[in-house]
Amino acid sequence: MGNLETERNINSIHCWSPDYFANTFGFNQLDKGFIKELAGKRYLFRRISSSEEFQNVIDIQRKAWDWRDIDIAPTHILALMDDTGGGIFGAFDDRNELVAFVAGFGGGTDVLTHKPILISSMLAVGEKPLRSVGIGRELKLIQAFYAYRNGYTAMKWFYDPERGENASLNLAKLGARAEEFHIDKYGQMSSGLYGPVPT
């Protein structure tokens, strides 16, 4: 007679194996990441860890959010994310150029389960035409895969519900649950994304 808790753990590990993840979500698995075709183009999804690639992440922040340097997460902060159990994951086009990224820190405790959570702090797609092909959703799935394999069973992040595409991605496509609402969470930003309304 098997131990029910052990069986649950084995099933849980199996469900989040690279093969199972790839088959479930339509990726092809590679040694260092996953490939998926979106809108007729192939994208490679993998971890970002080099200082050169961190600079590309900084460039994507500028493109996506029109931020000044004072608001951009710098290289020395990006480099620490792996050390917390989080990390940075990128989507690369067929020229091996970074077109989008998702980043998060490990830390904190889920208020419902009292287990460690991953704080997903940034998601950005550089060029406007690519923002509607599904890259953001796929990056969040990749992030969830690696977070679970690092022992996290929950992720928490902030998004701006006043931006319709953010609400659609986070609530409709990812199935996230809204737990808190903060007015002017980030204060005055240098980006023109928010216009005169609070963040």
PDB file of C-alpha atoms in Angstrom:
ATOM      1  CA  MET A   1       0.000   0.000   0.000  1.00  0.00           C
ATOM      2  CA  GLY A   2       1.483   3.318  -1.090  1.00  0.00           C
ATOM      3  CA  ASN A   3       1.844   6.428   0.979  1.00  0.00           C
ATOM      4  CA  LEU A   4      -0.719   8.950  -0.295  1.00  0.00           C
ATOM      5  CA  GLU A   5       1.518  11.943   0.473  1.00  0.00           C
ATOM      6  CA  THR A   6       4.436  10.324  -1.367  1.00  0.00           C
ATOM      7  CA  GLU A   7       2.221   9.573  -4.364  1.00  0.00           C
ATOM      8  CA  ARG A   8       1.067  13.190  -4.431  1.00  0.00           C
ATOM      9  CA  ASN A   9       4.675  14.403  -4.365  1.00  0.00           C
ATOM     10  CA  ILE A  10       5.665  12.043  -7.192  1.00  0.00           C
ATOM     11  CA  ASN A  11       2.691  13.147  -9.286  1.00  0.00           C
ATOM     12  CA  SER A  12       3.468  16.785  -8.573  1.00  0.00           C
ATOM     13  CA  ILE A  13       7.087  16.363  -9.674  1.00  0.00           C
ATOM     14  CA  HIS A  14       6.010  14.476 -12.800  1.00  0.00           C
ATOM     15  CA  CYS A  15       3.521  17.186 -13.748  1.00  0.00           C
ATOM     16  CA  TRP A  16       6.280  19.766 -13.665  1.00  0.00           C
ATOM     17  CA  SER A  17       8.930  17.741 -15.466  1.00  0.00           C
ATOM     18  CA  PRO A  18      10.304  19.508 -18.573  1.00  0.00           C
ATOM     19  CA  ASP A  19       8.671  16.930 -20.867  1.00  0.00           C
ATOM     20  CA  TYR A  20       5.271  17.199 -19.244  1.00  0.00           C
ATOM     21  CA  PHE A  21       5.431  20.997 -19.165  1.00  0.00           C
ATOM     22  CA  ALA A  22       6.449  21.188 -22.839  1.00  0.00           C
ATOM     23  CA  ASN A  23       3.713  18.787 -23.940  1.00  0.00           C
ATOM     24  CA  THR A  24       1.028  20.439 -21.819  1.00  0.00           C
ATOM     25  CA  PHE A  25       1.711  23.994 -22.965  1.00  0.00           C
ATOM     26  CA  GLY A  26       2.807  23.366 -26.561  1.00  0.00           C
ATOM     27  CA  PHE A  27       6.546  24.002 -26.260  1.00  0.00           C
ATOM     28  CA  ASN A  28       9.418  22.042 -27.767  1.00  0.00           C
ATOM     29  CA  GLN A  29      12.108  21.354 -25.203  1.00  0.00           C
ATOM     30  CA  LEU A  30      15.798  22.155 -25.749  1.00  0.00           C
ATOM     31  CA  ASP A  31      18.837  21.683 -23.513  1.00  0.00           C
ATOM     32  CA  LYS A  32      18.741  25.313 -22.355  1.00  0.00           C
ATOM     33  CA  GLY A  33      15.114  26.279 -22.747  1.00  0.00           C
ATOM     34  CA  PHE A  34      11.945  25.870 -24.758  1.00  0.00           C
ATOM     35  CA  ILE A  35      10.828  26.853 -28.261  1.00  0.00           C
ATOM     36  CA  LYS A  36       7.331  27.818 -29.335  1.00  0.00           C
ATOM     37  CA  GLU A  37       5.818  29.218 -32.514  1.00  0.00           C
ATOM     38  CA  LEU A  38       3.652  32.299 -32.096  1.00  0.00           C
ATOM     39  CA  ALA A  39       1.984  34.136 -34.997  1.00  0.00           C
ATOM     40  CA  GLY A  40       4.092  32.191 -37.497  1.00  0.00           C
ATOM     41  CA  LYS A  41       7.464  32.898 -35.854  1.00  0.00           C
ATOM     42  CA  ARG A  42       9.582  30.746 -33.571  1.00  0.00           C
ATOM     43  CA  TYR A  43      10.764  32.066 -30.224  1.00  0.00           C
ATOM     44  CA  LEU A  44      13.283  30.612 -27.812  1.00  0.00           C
ATOM     45  CA  PHE A  45      12.431  30.994 -24.119  1.00  0.00           C
ATOM     46  CA  ARG A  46      15.352  30.618 -21.720  1.00  0.00           C
ATOM     47  CA  ARG A  47      17.052  31.949 -18.604  1.00  0.00           C
ATOM     48  CA  ILE A  48      19.085  35.158 -18.831  1.00  0.00           C
ATOM     49  CA  SER A  49      22.231  35.288 -16.716  1.00  0.00           C
ATOM     50  CA  SER A  50      25.059  37.158 -18.460  1.00  0.00           C
ATOM     51  CA  SER A  51      25.979  40.808 -17.992  1.00  0.00           C
ATOM     52  CA  GLU A  52      25.658  41.355 -21.754  1.00  0.00           C
ATOM     53  CA  GLU A  53      22.103  40.031 -21.707  1.00  0.00           C
ATOM     54  CA  PHE A  54      21.285  42.136 -18.647  1.00  0.00           C
ATOM     55  CA  GLN A  55      22.120  45.168 -20.775  1.00  0.00           C
ATOM     56  CA  ASN A  56      19.597  43.933 -23.343  1.00  0.00           C
ATOM     57  CA  VAL A  57      17.013  43.682 -20.536  1.00  0.00           C
ATOM     58  CA  ILE A  58      17.721  47.326 -19.727  1.00  0.00           C
ATOM     59  CA  ASP A  59      17.161  48.232 -23.394  1.00  0.00           C
ATOM     60  CA  ILE A  60      13.811  46.387 -23.386  1.00  0.00           C
ATOM     61  CA  GLN A  61      12.741  48.372 -20.300  1.00  0.00           C
ATOM     62  CA  ARG A  62      13.430  51.606 -22.178  1.00  0.00           C
ATOM     63  CA  LYS A  63      11.525  50.464 -25.270  1.00  0.00           C
ATOM     64  CA  ALA A  64       8.537  48.974 -23.501  1.00  0.00           C
ATOM     65  CA  TRP A  65       7.957  51.611 -20.847  1.00  0.00           C
ATOM     66  CA  ASP A  66       9.715  54.709 -22.173  1.00  0.00           C
ATOM     67  CA  TRP A  67      11.482  55.003 -18.820  1.00  0.00           C
ATOM     68  CA  ARG A  68      14.344  57.300 -17.932  1.00  0.00           C
ATOM     69  CA  ASP A  69      17.441  55.732 -16.396  1.00  0.00           C
ATOM     70  CA  ILE A  70      16.319  56.597 -12.863  1.00  0.00           C
ATOM     71  CA  ASP A  71      13.341  54.194 -13.134  1.00  0.00           C
ATOM     72  CA  ILE A  72      15.127  51.313 -14.871  1.00  0.00           C
ATOM     73  CA  ALA A  73      16.246  48.245 -12.904  1.00  0.00           C
ATOM     74  CA  PRO A  74      20.046  48.289 -13.333  1.00  0.00           C
ATOM     75  CA  THR A  75      22.443  45.420 -13.981  1.00  0.00           C
ATOM     76  CA  HIS A  76      23.503  45.013 -10.345  1.00  0.00           C
ATOM     77  CA  ILE A  77      19.861  44.463  -9.311  1.00  0.00           C
ATOM     78  CA  LEU A  78      19.070  42.144 -12.230  1.00  0.00           C
ATOM     79  CA  ALA A  79      22.123  40.016 -11.394  1.00  0.00           C
ATOM     80  CA  LEU A  80      20.781  39.298  -7.870  1.00  0.00           C
ATOM     81  CA  MET A  81      17.471  37.778  -8.943  1.00  0.00           C
ATOM     82  CA  ASP A  82      18.900  34.296  -9.509  1.00  0.00           C
ATOM     83  CA  ASP A  83      20.440  34.363  -6.026  1.00  0.00           C
ATOM     84  CA  THR A  84      17.021  34.787  -4.421  1.00  0.00           C
ATOM     85  CA  GLY A  85      15.534  31.743  -6.149  1.00  0.00           C
ATOM     86  CA  GLY A  86      13.882  33.892  -8.798  1.00  0.00           C
ATOM     87  CA  GLY A  87      15.482  34.834 -12.089  1.00  0.00           C
ATOM     88  CA  ILE A  88      15.110  36.501 -15.456  1.00  0.00           C
ATOM     89  CA  PHE A  89      13.759  34.686 -18.496  1.00  0.00           C
ATOM     90  CA  GLY A  90      13.787  35.985 -22.027  1.00  0.00           C
ATOM     91  CA  ALA A  91      12.077  35.438 -25.355  1.00  0.00           C
ATOM     92  CA  PHE A  92      14.526  35.439 -28.261  1.00  0.00           C
ATOM     93  CA  ASP A  93      13.625  35.720 -31.947  1.00  0.00           C
ATOM     94  CA  ASP A  94      15.136  33.726 -34.831  1.00  0.00           C
ATOM     95  CA  ARG A  95      18.123  36.120 -34.913  1.00  0.00           C
ATOM     96  CA  ASN A  96      18.751  35.302 -31.237  1.00  0.00           C
ATOM     97  CA  GLU A  97      17.820  38.848 -30.228  1.00  0.00           C
ATOM     98  CA  LEU A  98      15.987  39.457 -26.960  1.00  0.00           C
ATOM     99  CA  VAL A  99      12.472  40.742 -27.651  1.00  0.00           C
ATOM    100  CA  ALA A 100      10.870  40.373 -24.197  1.00  0.00           C
ATOM    101  CA  PHE A 101      11.638  39.323 -20.639  1.00  0.00           C
ATOM    102  CA  VAL A 102      10.048  38.459 -17.319  1.00  0.00           C
ATOM    103  CA  ALA A 103      11.875  38.880 -14.011  1.00  0.00           C
ATOM    104  CA  GLY A 104      11.178  38.041 -10.396  1.00  0.00           C
ATOM    105  CA  PHE A 105      12.620  37.749  -6.909  1.00  0.00           C
ATOM    106  CA  GLY A 106      12.174  34.834  -4.575  1.00  0.00           C
ATOM    107  CA  GLY A 107      10.893  35.975  -1.214  1.00  0.00           C
ATOM    108  CA  GLY A 108       7.967  36.522   1.056  1.00  0.00           C
ATOM    109  CA  THR A 109       5.273  34.145   2.275  1.00  0.00           C
ATOM    110  CA  ASP A 110       1.861  33.463   0.786  1.00  0.00           C
ATOM    111  CA  VAL A 111      -0.861  34.673   3.176  1.00  0.00           C
ATOM    112  CA  LEU A 112      -3.090  31.682   2.417  1.00  0.00           C
ATOM    113  CA  THR A 113      -0.650  28.762   2.307  1.00  0.00           C
ATOM    114  CA  HIS A 114       2.155  30.237   4.445  1.00  0.00           C
ATOM    115  CA  LYS A 115       4.605  28.845   1.864  1.00  0.00           C
ATOM    116  CA  PRO A 116       7.363  30.774   0.074  1.00  0.00           C
ATOM    117  CA  ILE A 117       6.249  32.810  -2.943  1.00  0.00           C
ATOM    118  CA  LEU A 118       8.010  34.197  -5.966  1.00  0.00           C
ATOM    119  CA  ILE A 119       7.559  37.918  -6.474  1.00  0.00           C
ATOM    120  CA  SER A 120       7.307  38.524 -10.217  1.00  0.00           C
ATOM    121  CA  SER A 121       8.289  42.137 -10.560  1.00  0.00           C
ATOM    122  CA  MET A 122       8.633  42.868 -14.287  1.00  0.00           C
ATOM    123  CA  LEU A 123       7.254  41.714 -17.629  1.00  0.00           C
ATOM    124  CA  ALA A 124       8.057  43.667 -20.784  1.00  0.00           C
ATOM    125  CA  VAL A 125       7.805  43.154 -24.531  1.00  0.00           C
ATOM    126  CA  GLY A 126       9.980  45.623 -26.432  1.00  0.00           C
ATOM    127  CA  GLU A 127       8.261  46.280 -29.754  1.00  0.00           C
ATOM    128  CA  LYS A 128       4.555  47.191 -29.918  1.00  0.00           C
ATOM    129  CA  PRO A 129       3.665  44.759 -32.760  1.00  0.00           C
ATOM    130  CA  LEU A 130       4.894  41.848 -30.611  1.00  0.00           C
ATOM    131  CA  ARG A 131       2.750  42.763 -27.605  1.00  0.00           C
ATOM    132  CA  SER A 132      -0.335  41.032 -28.970  1.00  0.00           C
ATOM    133  CA  VAL A 133       1.104  37.705 -30.148  1.00  0.00           C
ATOM    134  CA  GLY A 134       1.175  35.966 -26.761  1.00  0.00           C
ATOM    135  CA  ILE A 135       4.824  36.302 -25.766  1.00  0.00           C
ATOM    136  CA  GLY A 136       3.953  37.735 -22.339  1.00  0.00           C
ATOM    137  CA  ARG A 137       1.733  34.771 -21.460  1.00  0.00           C
ATOM    138  CA  GLU A 138       4.384  32.275 -22.533  1.00  0.00           C
ATOM    139  CA  LEU A 139       7.046  34.051 -20.476  1.00  0.00           C
ATOM    140  CA  LYS A 140       4.844  33.857 -17.380  1.00  0.00           C
ATOM    141  CA  LEU A 141       4.344  30.121 -17.982  1.00  0.00           C
ATOM    142  CA  ILE A 142       8.111  29.627 -18.302  1.00  0.00           C
ATOM    143  CA  GLN A 143       8.604  31.622 -15.113  1.00  0.00           C
ATOM    144  CA  ALA A 144       6.007  29.495 -13.325  1.00  0.00           C
ATOM    145  CA  PHE A 145       7.719  26.296 -14.489  1.00  0.00           C
ATOM    146  CA  TYR A 146      11.093  27.295 -13.064  1.00  0.00           C
ATOM    147  CA  ALA A 147       9.553  28.805  -9.926  1.00  0.00           C
ATOM    148  CA  TYR A 148       7.770  25.549  -9.136  1.00  0.00           C
ATOM    149  CA  ARG A 149      10.945  23.571  -9.698  1.00  0.00           C
ATOM    150  CA  ASN A 150      12.658  25.909  -7.211  1.00  0.00           C
ATOM    151  CA  GLY A 151      10.044  25.041  -4.582  1.00  0.00           C
ATOM    152  CA  TYR A 152       7.562  27.894  -5.034  1.00  0.00           C
ATOM    153  CA  THR A 153       3.882  27.037  -5.185  1.00  0.00           C
ATOM    154  CA  ALA A 154       2.622  30.595  -5.661  1.00  0.00           C
ATOM    155  CA  MET A 155       3.622  33.786  -7.464  1.00  0.00           C
ATOM    156  CA  LYS A 156       2.588  37.331  -6.642  1.00  0.00           C
ATOM    157  CA  TRP A 157       2.907  40.422  -8.803  1.00  0.00           C
ATOM    158  CA  PHE A 158       1.526  43.900  -9.359  1.00  0.00           C
ATOM    159  CA  TYR A 159      -0.072  45.060 -12.586  1.00  0.00           C
ATOM    160  CA  ASP A 160      -2.008  48.134 -13.619  1.00  0.00           C
ATOM    161  CA  PRO A 161      -5.709  47.315 -14.147  1.00  0.00           C
ATOM    162  CA  GLU A 162      -6.253  50.697 -15.832  1.00  0.00           C
ATOM    163  CA  ARG A 163      -4.336  49.303 -18.802  1.00  0.00           C
ATOM    164  CA  GLY A 164      -6.744  46.906 -20.513  1.00  0.00           C
ATOM    165  CA  GLU A 165      -4.078  44.636 -21.973  1.00  0.00           C
ATOM    166  CA  ASN A 166      -2.618  44.132 -18.494  1.00  0.00           C
ATOM    167  CA  ALA A 167      -5.976  43.172 -17.035  1.00  0.00           C
ATOM    168  CA  SER A 168      -6.644  40.809 -19.952  1.00  0.00           C
ATOM    169  CA  LEU A 169      -3.274  39.070 -19.645  1.00  0.00           C
ATOM    170  CA  ASN A 170      -3.240  38.728 -15.877  1.00  0.00           C
ATOM    171  CA  LEU A 171      -6.863  37.873 -15.166  1.00  0.00           C
ATOM    172  CA  ALA A 172      -8.241  36.292 -18.348  1.00  0.00           C
ATOM    173  CA  LYS A 173      -5.207  34.582 -19.891  1.00  0.00           C
ATOM    174  CA  LEU A 174      -3.211  33.661 -16.788  1.00  0.00           C
ATOM    175  CA  GLY A 175      -6.106  33.179 -14.385  1.00  0.00           C
ATOM    176  CA  ALA A 176      -4.516  35.272 -11.637  1.00  0.00           C
ATOM    177  CA  ARG A 177      -6.588  36.276  -8.631  1.00  0.00           C
ATOM    178  CA  ALA A 178      -6.646  39.914  -7.535  1.00  0.00           C
ATOM    179  CA  GLU A 179      -5.955  40.210  -3.812  1.00  0.00           C
ATOM    180  CA  GLU A 180      -5.092  43.879  -3.238  1.00  0.00           C
ATOM    181  CA  PHE A 181      -5.651  47.253  -4.863  1.00  0.00           C
ATOM    182  CA  HIS A 182      -3.209  50.110  -4.311  1.00  0.00           C
ATOM    183  CA  ILE A 183      -3.699  53.656  -5.554  1.00  0.00           C
ATOM    184  CA  ASP A 184      -0.520  55.281  -6.857  1.00  0.00           C
ATOM    185  CA  LYS A 185       1.613  52.264  -5.915  1.00  0.00           C
ATOM    186  CA  TYR A 186       4.706  53.492  -7.741  1.00  0.00           C
ATOM    187  CA  GLY A 187       4.249  57.220  -7.307  1.00  0.00           C
ATOM    188  CA  GLN A 188       5.221  59.532 -10.150  1.00  0.00           C
ATOM    189  CA  MET A 189       6.888  57.647 -12.991  1.00  0.00           C
ATOM    190  CA  SER A 190       9.005  59.118 -15.775  1.00  0.00           C
ATOM    191  CA  SER A 191       7.107  57.073 -18.369  1.00  0.00           C
ATOM    192  CA  GLY A 192       4.273  58.555 -20.361  1.00  0.00           C
ATOM    193  CA  LEU A 193       2.357  55.259 -20.130  1.00  0.00           C
ATOM    194  CA  TYR A 194       0.152  56.383 -17.277  1.00  0.00           C
ATOM    195  CA  GLY A 195      -0.557  59.911 -18.398  1.00  0.00           C
ATOM    196  CA  PRO A 196      -2.048  62.094 -15.644  1.00  0.00           C
ATOM    197  CA  VAL A 197      -3.665  59.184 -13.732  1.00  0.00           C
ATOM    198  CA  PRO A 198      -2.078  57.582 -10.635  1.00  0.00           C
ATOM    199  CA  THR A 199      -0.014  54.427 -11.072  1.00  0.00           C
TER     200      THR A 199
END
